[in-house]
Coordinates of C-alpha atoms and ligand atoms in Angstrom, one line a residue:
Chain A
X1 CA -8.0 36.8 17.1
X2 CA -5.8 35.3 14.1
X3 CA -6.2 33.7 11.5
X4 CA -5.7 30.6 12.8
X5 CA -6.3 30.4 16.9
X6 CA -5.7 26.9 19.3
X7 CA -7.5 27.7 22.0
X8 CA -7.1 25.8 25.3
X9 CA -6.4 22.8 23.6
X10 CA -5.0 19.7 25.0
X11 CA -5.2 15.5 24.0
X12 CA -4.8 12.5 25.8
X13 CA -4.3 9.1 24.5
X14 CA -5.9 6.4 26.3
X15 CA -3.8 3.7 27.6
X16 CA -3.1 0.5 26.6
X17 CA -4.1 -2.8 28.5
X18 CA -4.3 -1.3 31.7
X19 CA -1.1 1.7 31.2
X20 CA -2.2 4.8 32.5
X21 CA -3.0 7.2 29.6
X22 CA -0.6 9.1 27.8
X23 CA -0.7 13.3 27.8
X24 CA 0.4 13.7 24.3
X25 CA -0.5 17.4 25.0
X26 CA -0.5 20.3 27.7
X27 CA -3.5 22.9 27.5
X28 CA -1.9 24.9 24.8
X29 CA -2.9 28.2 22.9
X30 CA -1.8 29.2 19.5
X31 CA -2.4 32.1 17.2
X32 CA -1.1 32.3 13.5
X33 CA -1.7 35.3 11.5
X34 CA -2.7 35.3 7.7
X35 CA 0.5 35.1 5.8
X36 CA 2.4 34.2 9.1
X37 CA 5.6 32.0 8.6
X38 CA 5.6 29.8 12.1
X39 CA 8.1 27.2 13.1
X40 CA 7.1 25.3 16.3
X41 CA 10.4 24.1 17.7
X42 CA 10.5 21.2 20.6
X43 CA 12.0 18.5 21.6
X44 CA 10.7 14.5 20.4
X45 CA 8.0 13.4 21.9
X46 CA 7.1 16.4 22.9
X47 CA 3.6 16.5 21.3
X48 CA 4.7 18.5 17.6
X49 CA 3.0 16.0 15.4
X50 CA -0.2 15.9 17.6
X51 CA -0.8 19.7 17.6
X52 CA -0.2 19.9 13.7
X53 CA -2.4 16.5 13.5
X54 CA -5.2 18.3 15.8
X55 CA -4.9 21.3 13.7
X56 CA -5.2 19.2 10.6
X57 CA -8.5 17.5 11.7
X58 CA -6.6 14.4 11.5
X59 CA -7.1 14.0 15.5
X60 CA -10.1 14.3 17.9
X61 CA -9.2 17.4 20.3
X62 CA -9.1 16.7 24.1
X63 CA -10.6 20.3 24.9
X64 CA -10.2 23.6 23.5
X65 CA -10.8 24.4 19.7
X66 CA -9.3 25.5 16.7
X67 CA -10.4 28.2 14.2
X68 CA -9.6 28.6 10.6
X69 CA -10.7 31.8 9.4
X70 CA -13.6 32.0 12.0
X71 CA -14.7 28.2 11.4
X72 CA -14.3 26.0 14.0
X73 CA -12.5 22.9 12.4
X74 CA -13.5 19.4 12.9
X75 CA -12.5 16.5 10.4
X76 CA -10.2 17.5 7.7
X77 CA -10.5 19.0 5.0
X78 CA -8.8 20.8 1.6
X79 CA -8.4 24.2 3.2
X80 CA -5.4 22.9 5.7
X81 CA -2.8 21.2 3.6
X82 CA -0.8 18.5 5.0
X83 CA 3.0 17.2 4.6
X84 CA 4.0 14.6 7.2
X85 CA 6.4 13.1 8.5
X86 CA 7.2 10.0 6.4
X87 CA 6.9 9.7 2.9
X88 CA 2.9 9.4 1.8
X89 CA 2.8 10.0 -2.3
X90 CA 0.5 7.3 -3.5
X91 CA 2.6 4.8 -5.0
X92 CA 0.2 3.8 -8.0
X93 CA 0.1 7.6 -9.0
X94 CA 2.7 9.4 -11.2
X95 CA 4.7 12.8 -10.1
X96 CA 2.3 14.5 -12.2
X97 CA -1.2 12.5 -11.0
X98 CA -0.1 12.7 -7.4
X99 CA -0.1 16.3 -7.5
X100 CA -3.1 16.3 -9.1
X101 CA -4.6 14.4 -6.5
X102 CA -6.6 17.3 -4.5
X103 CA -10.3 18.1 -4.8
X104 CA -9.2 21.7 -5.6
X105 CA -6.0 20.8 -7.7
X106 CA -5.9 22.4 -11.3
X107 CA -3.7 20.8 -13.8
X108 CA -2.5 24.5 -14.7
X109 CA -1.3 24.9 -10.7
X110 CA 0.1 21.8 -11.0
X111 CA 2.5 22.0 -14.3
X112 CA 3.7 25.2 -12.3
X113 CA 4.6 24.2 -9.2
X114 CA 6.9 21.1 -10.8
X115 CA 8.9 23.6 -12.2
X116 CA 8.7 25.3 -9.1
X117 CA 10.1 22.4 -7.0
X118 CA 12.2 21.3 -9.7
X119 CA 11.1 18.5 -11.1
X120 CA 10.7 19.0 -14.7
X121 CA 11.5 15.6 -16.3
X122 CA 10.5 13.6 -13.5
X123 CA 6.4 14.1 -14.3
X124 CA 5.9 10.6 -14.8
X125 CA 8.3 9.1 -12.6
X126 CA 6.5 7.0 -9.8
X127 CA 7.5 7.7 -6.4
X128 CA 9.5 4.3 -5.7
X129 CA 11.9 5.8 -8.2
X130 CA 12.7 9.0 -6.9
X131 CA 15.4 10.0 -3.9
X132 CA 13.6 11.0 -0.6
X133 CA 14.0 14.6 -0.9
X134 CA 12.2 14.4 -4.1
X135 CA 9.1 12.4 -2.7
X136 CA 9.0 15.3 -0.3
X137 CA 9.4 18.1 -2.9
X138 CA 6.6 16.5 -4.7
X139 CA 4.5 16.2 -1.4
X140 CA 4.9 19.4 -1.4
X141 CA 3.3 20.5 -4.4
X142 CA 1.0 18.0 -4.2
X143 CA -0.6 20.3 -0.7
X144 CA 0.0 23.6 -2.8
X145 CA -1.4 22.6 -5.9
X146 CA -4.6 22.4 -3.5
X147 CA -4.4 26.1 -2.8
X148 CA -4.9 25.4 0.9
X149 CA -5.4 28.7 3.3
X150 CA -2.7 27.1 5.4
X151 CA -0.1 24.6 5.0
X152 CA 1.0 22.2 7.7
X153 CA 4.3 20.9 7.3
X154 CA 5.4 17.8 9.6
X155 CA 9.4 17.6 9.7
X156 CA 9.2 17.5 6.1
X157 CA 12.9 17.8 5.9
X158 CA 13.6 15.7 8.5
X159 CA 14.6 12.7 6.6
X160 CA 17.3 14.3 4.7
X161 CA 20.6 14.6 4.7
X162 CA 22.0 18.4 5.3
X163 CA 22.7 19.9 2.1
X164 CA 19.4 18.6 0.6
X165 CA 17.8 19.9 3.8
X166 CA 19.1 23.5 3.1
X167 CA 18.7 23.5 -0.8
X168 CA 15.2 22.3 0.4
X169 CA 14.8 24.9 3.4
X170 CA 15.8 28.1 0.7
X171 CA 13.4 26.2 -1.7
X172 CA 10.3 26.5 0.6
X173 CA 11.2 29.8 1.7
X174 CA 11.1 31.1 -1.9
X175 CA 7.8 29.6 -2.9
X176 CA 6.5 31.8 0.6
X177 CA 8.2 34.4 -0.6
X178 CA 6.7 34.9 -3.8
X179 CA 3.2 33.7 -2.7
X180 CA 2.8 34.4 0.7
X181 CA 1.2 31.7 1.8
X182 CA 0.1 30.7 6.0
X183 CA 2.9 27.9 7.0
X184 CA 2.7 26.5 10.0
X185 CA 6.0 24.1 9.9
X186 CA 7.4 21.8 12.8
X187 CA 10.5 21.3 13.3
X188 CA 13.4 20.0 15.8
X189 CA 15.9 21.7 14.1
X190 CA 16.9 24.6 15.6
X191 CA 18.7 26.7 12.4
X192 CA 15.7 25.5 10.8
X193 CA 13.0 27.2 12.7
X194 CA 14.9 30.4 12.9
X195 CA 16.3 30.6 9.3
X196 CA 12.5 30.2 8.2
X197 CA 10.4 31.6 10.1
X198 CA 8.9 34.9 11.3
X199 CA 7.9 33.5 14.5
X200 CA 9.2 30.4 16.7
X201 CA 6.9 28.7 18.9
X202 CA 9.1 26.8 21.3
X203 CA 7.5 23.7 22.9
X204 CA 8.5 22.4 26.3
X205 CA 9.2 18.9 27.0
X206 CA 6.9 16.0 27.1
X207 CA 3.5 16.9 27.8
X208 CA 4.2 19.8 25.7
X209 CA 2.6 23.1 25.7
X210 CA 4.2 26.1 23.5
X211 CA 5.8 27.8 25.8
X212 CA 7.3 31.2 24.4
X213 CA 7.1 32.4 21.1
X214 CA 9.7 34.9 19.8
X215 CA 10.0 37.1 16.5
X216 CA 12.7 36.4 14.3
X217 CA 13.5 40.1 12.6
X218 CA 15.6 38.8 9.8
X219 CA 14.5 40.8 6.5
X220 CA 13.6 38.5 3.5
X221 CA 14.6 37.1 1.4
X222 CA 16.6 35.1 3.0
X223 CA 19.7 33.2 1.8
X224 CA 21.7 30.6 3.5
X225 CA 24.8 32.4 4.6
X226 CA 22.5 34.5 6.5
X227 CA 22.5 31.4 9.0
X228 CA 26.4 32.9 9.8
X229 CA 25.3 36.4 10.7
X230 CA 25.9 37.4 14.4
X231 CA 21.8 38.4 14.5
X232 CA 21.1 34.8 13.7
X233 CA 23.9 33.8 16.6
X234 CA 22.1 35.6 19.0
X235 CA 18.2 34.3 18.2
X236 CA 20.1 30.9 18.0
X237 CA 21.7 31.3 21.7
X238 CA 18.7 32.4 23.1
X239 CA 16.4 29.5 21.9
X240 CA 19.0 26.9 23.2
X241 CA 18.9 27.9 26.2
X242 CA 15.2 27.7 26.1
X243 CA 15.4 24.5 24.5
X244 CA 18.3 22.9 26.8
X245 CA 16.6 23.7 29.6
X246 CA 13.7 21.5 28.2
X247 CA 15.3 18.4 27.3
X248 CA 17.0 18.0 31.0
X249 CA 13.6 18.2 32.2
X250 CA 12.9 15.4 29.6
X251 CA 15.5 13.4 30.1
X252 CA 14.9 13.7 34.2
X253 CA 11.2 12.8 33.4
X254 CA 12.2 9.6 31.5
X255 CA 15.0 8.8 34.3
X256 CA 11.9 9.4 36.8
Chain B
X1 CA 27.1 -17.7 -4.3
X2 CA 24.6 -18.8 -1.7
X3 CA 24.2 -14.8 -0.4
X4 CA 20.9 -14.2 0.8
X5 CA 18.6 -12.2 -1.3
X6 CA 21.3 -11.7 -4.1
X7 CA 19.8 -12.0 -7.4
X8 CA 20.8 -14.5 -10.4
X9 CA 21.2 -13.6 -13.8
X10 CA 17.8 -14.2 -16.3
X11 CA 20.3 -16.8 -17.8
X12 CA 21.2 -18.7 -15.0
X13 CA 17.4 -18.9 -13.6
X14 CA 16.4 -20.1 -16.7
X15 CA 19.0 -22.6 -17.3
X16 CA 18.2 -23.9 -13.7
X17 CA 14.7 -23.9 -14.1
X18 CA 14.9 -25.9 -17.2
X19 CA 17.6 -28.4 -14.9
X20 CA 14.7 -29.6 -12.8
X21 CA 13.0 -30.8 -15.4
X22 CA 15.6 -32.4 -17.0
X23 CA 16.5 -34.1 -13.7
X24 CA 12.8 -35.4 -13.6
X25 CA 13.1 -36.8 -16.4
X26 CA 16.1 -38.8 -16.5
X27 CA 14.7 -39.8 -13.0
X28 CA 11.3 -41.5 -14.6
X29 CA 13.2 -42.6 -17.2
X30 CA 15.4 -44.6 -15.4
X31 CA 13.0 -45.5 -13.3
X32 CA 11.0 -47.1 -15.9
X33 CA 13.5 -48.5 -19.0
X34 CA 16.2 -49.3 -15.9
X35 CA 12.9 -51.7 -15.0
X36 CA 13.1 -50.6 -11.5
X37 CA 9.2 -49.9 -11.3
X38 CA 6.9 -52.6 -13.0
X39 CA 5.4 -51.0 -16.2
X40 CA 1.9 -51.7 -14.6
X41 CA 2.7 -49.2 -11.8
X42 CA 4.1 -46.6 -14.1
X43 CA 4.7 -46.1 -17.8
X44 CA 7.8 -44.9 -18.9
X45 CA 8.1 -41.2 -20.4
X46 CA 8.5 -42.4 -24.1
X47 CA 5.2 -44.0 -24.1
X48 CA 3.0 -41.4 -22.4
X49 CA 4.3 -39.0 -25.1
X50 CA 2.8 -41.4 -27.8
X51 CA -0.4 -42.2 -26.1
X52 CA -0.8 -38.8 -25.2
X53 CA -0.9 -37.3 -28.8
X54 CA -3.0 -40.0 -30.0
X55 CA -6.1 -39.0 -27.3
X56 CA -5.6 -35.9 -28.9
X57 CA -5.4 -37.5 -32.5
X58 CA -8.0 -40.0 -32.1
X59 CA -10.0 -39.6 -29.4
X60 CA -10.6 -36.1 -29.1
X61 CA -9.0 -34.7 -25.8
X62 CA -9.2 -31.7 -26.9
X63 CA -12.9 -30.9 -26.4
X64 CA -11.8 -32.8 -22.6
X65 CA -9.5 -30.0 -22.6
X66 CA -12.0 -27.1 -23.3
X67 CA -14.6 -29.0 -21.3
X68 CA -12.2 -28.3 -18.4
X69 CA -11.3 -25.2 -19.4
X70 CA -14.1 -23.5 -19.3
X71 CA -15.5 -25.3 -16.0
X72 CA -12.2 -23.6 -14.0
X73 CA -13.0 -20.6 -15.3
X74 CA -16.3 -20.2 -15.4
X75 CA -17.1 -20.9 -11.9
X76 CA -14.2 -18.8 -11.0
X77 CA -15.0 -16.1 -12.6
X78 CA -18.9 -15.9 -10.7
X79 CA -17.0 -16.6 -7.3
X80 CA -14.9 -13.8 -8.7
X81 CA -17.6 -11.5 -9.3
X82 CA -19.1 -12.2 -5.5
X83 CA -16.1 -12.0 -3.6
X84 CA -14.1 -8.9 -5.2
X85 CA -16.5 -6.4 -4.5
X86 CA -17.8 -8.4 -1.5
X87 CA -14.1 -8.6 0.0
X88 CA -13.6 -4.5 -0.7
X89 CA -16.8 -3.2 1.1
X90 CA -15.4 -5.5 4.0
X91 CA -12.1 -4.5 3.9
X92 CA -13.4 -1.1 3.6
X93 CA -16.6 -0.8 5.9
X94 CA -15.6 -2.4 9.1
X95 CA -19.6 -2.7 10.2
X96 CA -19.7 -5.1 6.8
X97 CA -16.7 -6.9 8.3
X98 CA -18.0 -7.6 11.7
X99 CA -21.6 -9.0 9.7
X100 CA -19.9 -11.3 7.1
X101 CA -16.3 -12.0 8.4
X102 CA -17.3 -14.7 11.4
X103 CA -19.7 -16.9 8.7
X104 CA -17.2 -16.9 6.2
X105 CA -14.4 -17.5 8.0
X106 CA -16.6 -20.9 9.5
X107 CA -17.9 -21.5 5.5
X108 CA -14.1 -21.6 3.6
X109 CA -13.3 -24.8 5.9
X110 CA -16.2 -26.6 4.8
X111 CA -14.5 -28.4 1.9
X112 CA -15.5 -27.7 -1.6
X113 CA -15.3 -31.7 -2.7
X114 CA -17.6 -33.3 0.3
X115 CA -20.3 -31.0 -1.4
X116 CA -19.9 -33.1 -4.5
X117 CA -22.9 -35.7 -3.2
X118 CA -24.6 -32.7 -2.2
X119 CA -24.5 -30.8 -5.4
X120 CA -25.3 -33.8 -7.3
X121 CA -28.8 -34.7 -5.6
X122 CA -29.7 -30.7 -6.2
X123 CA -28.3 -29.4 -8.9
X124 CA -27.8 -32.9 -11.1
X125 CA -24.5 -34.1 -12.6
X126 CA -24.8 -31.6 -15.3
X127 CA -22.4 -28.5 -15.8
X128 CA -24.0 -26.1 -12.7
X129 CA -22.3 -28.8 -10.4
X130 CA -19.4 -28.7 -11.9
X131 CA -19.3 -24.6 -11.7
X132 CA -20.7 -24.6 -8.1
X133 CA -18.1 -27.3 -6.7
X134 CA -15.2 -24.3 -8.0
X135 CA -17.6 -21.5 -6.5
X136 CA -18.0 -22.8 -3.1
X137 CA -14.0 -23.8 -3.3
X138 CA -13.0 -20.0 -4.0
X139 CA -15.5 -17.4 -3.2
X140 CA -14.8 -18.1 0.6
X141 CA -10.7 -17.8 0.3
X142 CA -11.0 -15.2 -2.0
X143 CA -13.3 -13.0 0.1
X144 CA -11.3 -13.3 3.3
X145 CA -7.8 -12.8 1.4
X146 CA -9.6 -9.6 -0.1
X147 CA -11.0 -7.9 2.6
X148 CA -7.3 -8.6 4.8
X149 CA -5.6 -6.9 1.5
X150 CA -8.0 -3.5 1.2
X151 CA -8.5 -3.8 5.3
X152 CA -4.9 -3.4 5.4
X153 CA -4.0 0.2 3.4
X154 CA -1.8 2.3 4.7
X155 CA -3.6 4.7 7.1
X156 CA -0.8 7.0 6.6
X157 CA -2.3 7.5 2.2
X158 CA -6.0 7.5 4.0
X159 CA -5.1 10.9 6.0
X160 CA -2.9 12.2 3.0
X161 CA -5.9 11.8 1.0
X162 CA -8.5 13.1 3.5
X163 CA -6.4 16.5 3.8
X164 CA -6.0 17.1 0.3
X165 CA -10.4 16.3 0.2
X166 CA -11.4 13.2 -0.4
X167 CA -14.8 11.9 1.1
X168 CA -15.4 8.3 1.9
X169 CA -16.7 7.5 -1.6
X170 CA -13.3 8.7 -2.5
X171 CA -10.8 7.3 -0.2
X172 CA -12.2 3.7 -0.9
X173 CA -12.0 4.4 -5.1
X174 CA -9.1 6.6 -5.1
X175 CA -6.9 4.9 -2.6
X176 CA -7.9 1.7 -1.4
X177 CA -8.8 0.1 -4.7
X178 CA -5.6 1.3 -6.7
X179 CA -3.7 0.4 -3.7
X180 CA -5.0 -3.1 -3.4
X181 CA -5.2 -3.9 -6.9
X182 CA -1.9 -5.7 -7.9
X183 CA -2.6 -7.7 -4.7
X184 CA -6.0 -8.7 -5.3
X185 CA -4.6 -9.2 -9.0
X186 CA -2.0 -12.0 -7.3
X187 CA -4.7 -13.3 -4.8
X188 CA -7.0 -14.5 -8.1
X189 CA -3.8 -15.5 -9.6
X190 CA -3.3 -17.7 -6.6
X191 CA -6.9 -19.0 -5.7
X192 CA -7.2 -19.9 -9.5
X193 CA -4.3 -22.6 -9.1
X194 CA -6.8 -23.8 -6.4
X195 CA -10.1 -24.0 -8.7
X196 CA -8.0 -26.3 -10.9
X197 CA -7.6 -29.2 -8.2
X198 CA -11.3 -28.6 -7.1
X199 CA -12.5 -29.2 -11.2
X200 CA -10.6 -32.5 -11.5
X201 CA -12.4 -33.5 -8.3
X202 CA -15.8 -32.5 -9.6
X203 CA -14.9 -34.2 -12.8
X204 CA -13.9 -37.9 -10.8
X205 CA -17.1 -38.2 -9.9
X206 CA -20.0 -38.6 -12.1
X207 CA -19.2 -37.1 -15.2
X208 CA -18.6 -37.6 -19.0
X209 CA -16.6 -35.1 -20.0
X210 CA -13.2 -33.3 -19.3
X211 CA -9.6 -34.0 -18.2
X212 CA -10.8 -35.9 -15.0
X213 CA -13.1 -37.8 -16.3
X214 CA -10.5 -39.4 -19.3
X215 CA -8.1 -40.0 -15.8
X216 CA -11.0 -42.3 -14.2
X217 CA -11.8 -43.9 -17.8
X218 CA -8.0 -44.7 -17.9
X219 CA -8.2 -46.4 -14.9
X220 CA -10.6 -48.7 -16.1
X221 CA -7.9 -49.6 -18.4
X222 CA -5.3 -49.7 -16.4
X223 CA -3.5 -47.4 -18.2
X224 CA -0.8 -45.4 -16.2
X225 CA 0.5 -43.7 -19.1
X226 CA -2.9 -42.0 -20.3
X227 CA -3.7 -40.9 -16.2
X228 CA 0.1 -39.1 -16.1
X229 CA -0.5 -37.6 -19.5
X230 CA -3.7 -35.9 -18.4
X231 CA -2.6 -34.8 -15.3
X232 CA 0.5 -33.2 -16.8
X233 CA -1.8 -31.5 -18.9
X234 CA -2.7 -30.0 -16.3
X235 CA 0.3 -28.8 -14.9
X236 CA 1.1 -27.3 -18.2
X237 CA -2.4 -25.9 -18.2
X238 CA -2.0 -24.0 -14.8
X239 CA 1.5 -22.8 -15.3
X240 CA 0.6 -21.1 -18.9
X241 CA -2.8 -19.8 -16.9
X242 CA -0.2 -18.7 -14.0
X243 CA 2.3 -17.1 -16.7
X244 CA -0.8 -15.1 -18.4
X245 CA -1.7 -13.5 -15.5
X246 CA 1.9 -12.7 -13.8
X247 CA 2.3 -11.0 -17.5
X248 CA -1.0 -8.6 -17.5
X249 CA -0.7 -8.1 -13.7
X250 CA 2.9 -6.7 -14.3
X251 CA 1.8 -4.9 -17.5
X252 CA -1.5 -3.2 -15.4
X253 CA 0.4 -2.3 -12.3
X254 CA 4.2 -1.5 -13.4
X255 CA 4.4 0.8 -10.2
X256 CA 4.3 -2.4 -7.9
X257 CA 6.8 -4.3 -9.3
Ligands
LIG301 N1 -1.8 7.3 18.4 C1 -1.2 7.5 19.6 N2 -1.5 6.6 20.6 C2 -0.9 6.8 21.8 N3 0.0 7.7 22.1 C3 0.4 8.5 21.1 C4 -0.2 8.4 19.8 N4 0.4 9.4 19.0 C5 1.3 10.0 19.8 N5 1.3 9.5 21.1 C6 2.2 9.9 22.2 O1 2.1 11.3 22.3 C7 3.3 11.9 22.5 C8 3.6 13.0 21.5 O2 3.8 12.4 20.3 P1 4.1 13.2 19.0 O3 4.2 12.3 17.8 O4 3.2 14.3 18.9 O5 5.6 13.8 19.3 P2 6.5 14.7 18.3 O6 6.8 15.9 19.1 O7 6.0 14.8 17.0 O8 7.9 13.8 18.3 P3 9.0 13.6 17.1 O9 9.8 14.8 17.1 O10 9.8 12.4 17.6 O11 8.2 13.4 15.9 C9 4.3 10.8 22.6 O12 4.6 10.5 23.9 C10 3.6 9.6 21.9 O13 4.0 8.4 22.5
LIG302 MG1 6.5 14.1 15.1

C-alpha cells in the first residue's frame, strides 16, 4: 500500500436530456509512493482531468476509493494541492495575496517560493497583467505555499508555448528536487512525462483506465539536453507505441 | 476610423462628448429665437438660464434640491441595505434562491409609482412615502441583479479555493464577495439612476417640497422655462452622482478595470 492508492475506481457522468451517460472513467487502480514523481500520460478525453479531479475531492467517485496517507478522502481539502488546467488566480488578489491564499499558507513560505518561481518584482502585480506562464508559476506557489502532502498538477504547462514549457518543466523539477515533494502531474505530452517523472502511468483511450506504468531510470538532476540522450529515445519509443496504439482505437471509437 | 472596438484618444472623446451638447443647443436655440416653436410650448435656452438662477436666488431651490437629494438617497440606501446582503445569501445559498427568487421576481414588476395612492392612505404624504416609493422601486431590481452577479462566480476560483481549504463561510467571503464586488458596485450605480425617476414621481403627487414639486408649481404658471430648468437639474444631478461612483468604484476595485 502507498502513499496514495486509487482503488477500483471508476465515474460516470449522467447523460444529458435523454443521451446515454458518459464513462469518463474505466475501473482503474493507482498507487503513488511518498516522494514519488508520477506523470499520467493519455490521450484527450481520455479521463486525466477526472482521475486528478477524483483524487482532489473535487468529484464524487463512481466506486472504488482513494487513500491519502491511510485516510480515505472525500471532499477536498488543504492536504492535496491543486493546479488545473486553465488559469484560476483570483483576479482581485495580488501575486503576493494569491499565494497567500491557503488555510495553511505562511507568509515566510510564501516570500520564498516567489523567488523560487521567479517572480521577484511582480508581488503586487494582479494576475490580468502577467503572461500565462507566469499565472501558472504563481499557481504554482500558490498550492506549495500550502505545504500540501501531494500536489496535483492539471496540464499546467499546457497552455504555453515550448520554450516557456521547458524553462517551466526544469523549473518544477528543481523545486522536487530540492524538496521532494509527492507530484502527481498529467500530461499529454509525451517528452514531458518522461523528462519528469520517475514513473509514467499511461492511460488508454476514452473510457480510460491506466494501463501500464513504466520506470523512467534517468538519474537526477535532470537537465534539458538529457531529453537528446539515446536512454530517453528508447523510453520515448516505447511509450509511443503504447500511446499510438491508443489513439487509433480512439479515433476508430469516435468514427464508430 | 469606424474599426470596431478600436479605441479613441481621451481628447477626441471629450471633444465629442462636449459636440452633442453643443449640437443640442444650437438645436433649441433655433428652435426657439428662429420662432419655429411658440414660446408657450417651449422657452428658449437664454431665458431658462435666467429664470433658473433666480429660483435659486430668490426662491430657494436649493433646499428643493436637498429635499431631493436626500429622498433618492435615503430610500436607496435602506433598499440597499436589504437587498445586498439579501441578493448574496441568494446568489450564494441556492435553497435561499429557490424561497425568495419566484416572489421577487413577481414583486419588481409591480410598479413602484401605482403605489403612490397606496402609500399615501398608509403612510401619509409626509417623507416615509417619499423614501418607500424609491424602496419598493429598487430593492426588487437590485436583489435579483445581485443574486445573478454572486450566483454566477466562476466555479473554476470555488474549487481553487476549496483545495487550497476554504470552508463555505470562506468561499462565500473570500471569493464570491471580492469577486462580485465591482459588479454589485456598477449594479447600485445603475439602479440609482432608477431611484431618481421614481423620486420626481413621488414628488408630482402630493407634495410641498423638492425638484418635482417646483415642476408641478411651474405648471400652474405656465412656465416652460422653470419645468426644463428643474428637470435639467436633474440630469446634471444624476450624471455628477453617476461620475462619483464610476470614480470610487475604479479607485476600490483597480484589478477590474
Ligand atoms: N462534468 C462533466 N459532465 C459530463 N461529462 C464530462 C464531465 N467532465 C468530463 N466529462 C467527460 O469525461 C471524459 C473525460 O474527460 P476529461 O476532462 O477527464 O478528459 P482529459 O483526459 O482531461 O482530456 P484533455 O486532455 O482534453 O484535458 C470526456 O469524454 C468528457 O466529455
Ligand atoms: Mg483535462
Amino acid at each position: 500500500m502507498g502513499f496514495l492508492s486509487v482503488e477500483a475506481v471508476s465515474k460516470e457522468f449522467p447523460g444529458v436530456r435523454g443521451s446515454a451517460v458518459t464513462r469518463a472513467l474505466e475501473t482503474t487502480d493507482l498507487t503513488v509512493e511518498d516522494n514519488d514523481f508520477i506523470t499520467i500520460l493519455g490521450p484527450s478525453g481520455c479521463g486525466k482531468s477526472t482521475l486528478l479531479r477524483i483524487i482532489a475531492g473535487l468529484e464524487t467517485l463512481g466506486t472504488g476509493r482513494v487513500l491519502l496517507d491511510g485516510a480515505p478522502v472525500a471532499r477536498p481539502g488543504p492536504d492535496r494541492g491543486m493546479v488545473f488546467q486553465s488559469y484560476t488566480l483570483f483576479p482581485w488578489l495580488t501575486v503576493r495575496d494569491n499565494i497567500r491564499f491557503g488555510s495553511r499558507a505562511s507568509d515566510a513560505k510564501a516570500d520564498e517560493l516567489i523567488g523560487k518561481v521567479g517572480l521577484r518584482g511582480f508581488e503586487n502585480h494582479f494576475p490580468k497583467m502577467l503572461s500565462g506562464g507566469m499565472q501558472q508559476r504563481t499557481a504554482l506557489a500558490r498550492a506549495l505555499a500550502n505545504d500540501p502532502k501531494i500536489l496535483l498538477l492539471d496540464e499546467p504547462f499546457g497552455a504555453l508555448d515550448n520554450q516557456t514549457r521547458a524553462l517551466m518543466q526544469e523549473l518544477l523539477l528543481g523545486i522536487w528536487e530540492a524538496d521532494k515533494k509527492t507530484v502527481l502531474f498529467v500530461t499529454h505530452d509525451i517528452d514531458e512525462a518522461i523528462f519528469m517523472a520517475n514513473r509514467v502511468a499511461v492511460m488508454s483511450a476514452r473510457p480510460g483506465r491506466i494501463k501500464a506504468t513504466l520506470a523512467i531510470d534517468l538519474p537526477h538532476p535532470r537537465h534539458y539536453t538529457m531529453k537528446t540522450t539515446p536512454e530517453f529515445s528508447r523510453y520515448k519509443a516505447e511509450i509511443t507505441e503504447q500511446i499510438r496504439v491508443e489513439s487509433i482505437r480512439a479515433i476508430e471509437m469516435e468514427a464508430a | 476610423m469606424f474599426e470596431p472596438l478600436k479605441p479613441v484618444p481621451r481628447d477626441a472623446r471629450i471633444f465629442l462628448g462636449a459636440a452633442f451638447f453643443v449640437v443640442f443647443l444650437a438645436a433649441w436655440a433655433l428652435a426657439t429665437f428662429g420662432g419655429l416653436i411658440d414660446e408657450l410650448f417651449l422657452k428658449d435656452p437664454v431665458y431658462t438660464l435666467k429664470i433658473g438662477i433666480e429660483l435659486f436666488t430668490e426662491y430657494g431651490f436649493l433646499k428643493d434640491v436637498g429635499v431631493t437629494v436626500w429622498r433618492v438617497v435615503g430610500g436607496f440606501v435602506l433598499a440597499a441595505a436589504v437587498a445586498v446582503p439579501l441578493g448574496i445569501l441568494m446568489g450564494a445559498f441556492k435553497p435561499i434562491e429557490a424561497f425568495f427568487e419566484p416572489f421577487i421576481s413577481f414583486a419588481r414588476y409591480m410598479p413602484a409609482s401605482a403605489f403612490i395612492p397606496l402609500l399615501i392612505l398608509w403612510a401619509g404624504v409626509g417623507e416615509a412615502q417619499k423614501l418607500l416609493v424609491i424602496f419598493i422601486g429598487s430593492v426588487f431590481q437590485l436583489v435579483l441583479m445581485i443574486s445573478v452577479i454572486v450566483g454566477s462566480t466562476r466555479r473554476d476560483l470555488v474549487e481553487a479555493a476549496y483545495t487550497l481549504g476554504a470552508d463555505s463561510g470562506g468561499i462565500v467571503r473570500r471569493v464570491m464577495l471580492p469577486g462580485a464586488a465591482p459588479q454589485i458596485a456598477e449594479t447600485l450605480r445603475l439602479v440609482l439612476g432608477w431611484a431618481w425617476t421614481y423620486v420626481i414621481v413621488a414628488e408630482l403627487v402630493g407634495s410641498s417640497s423638492g425638484i418635482g414639486h417646483m415642476i408641478m408649481d411651474s405648471q400652474r404658471l405656465l412656465d416652460t422655462g422653470q419645468m426644463i430648468f428643474g428637470i435639467f437639474c436633474i440630469g446634471v444631478i444624476g450624471l455628477v452622482s453617476d461620475l462619483i461612483f464610476k470614480w470610487v468604484n475604479q479607485r476600490l476595485y483597480p484589478w477590474a478595470f
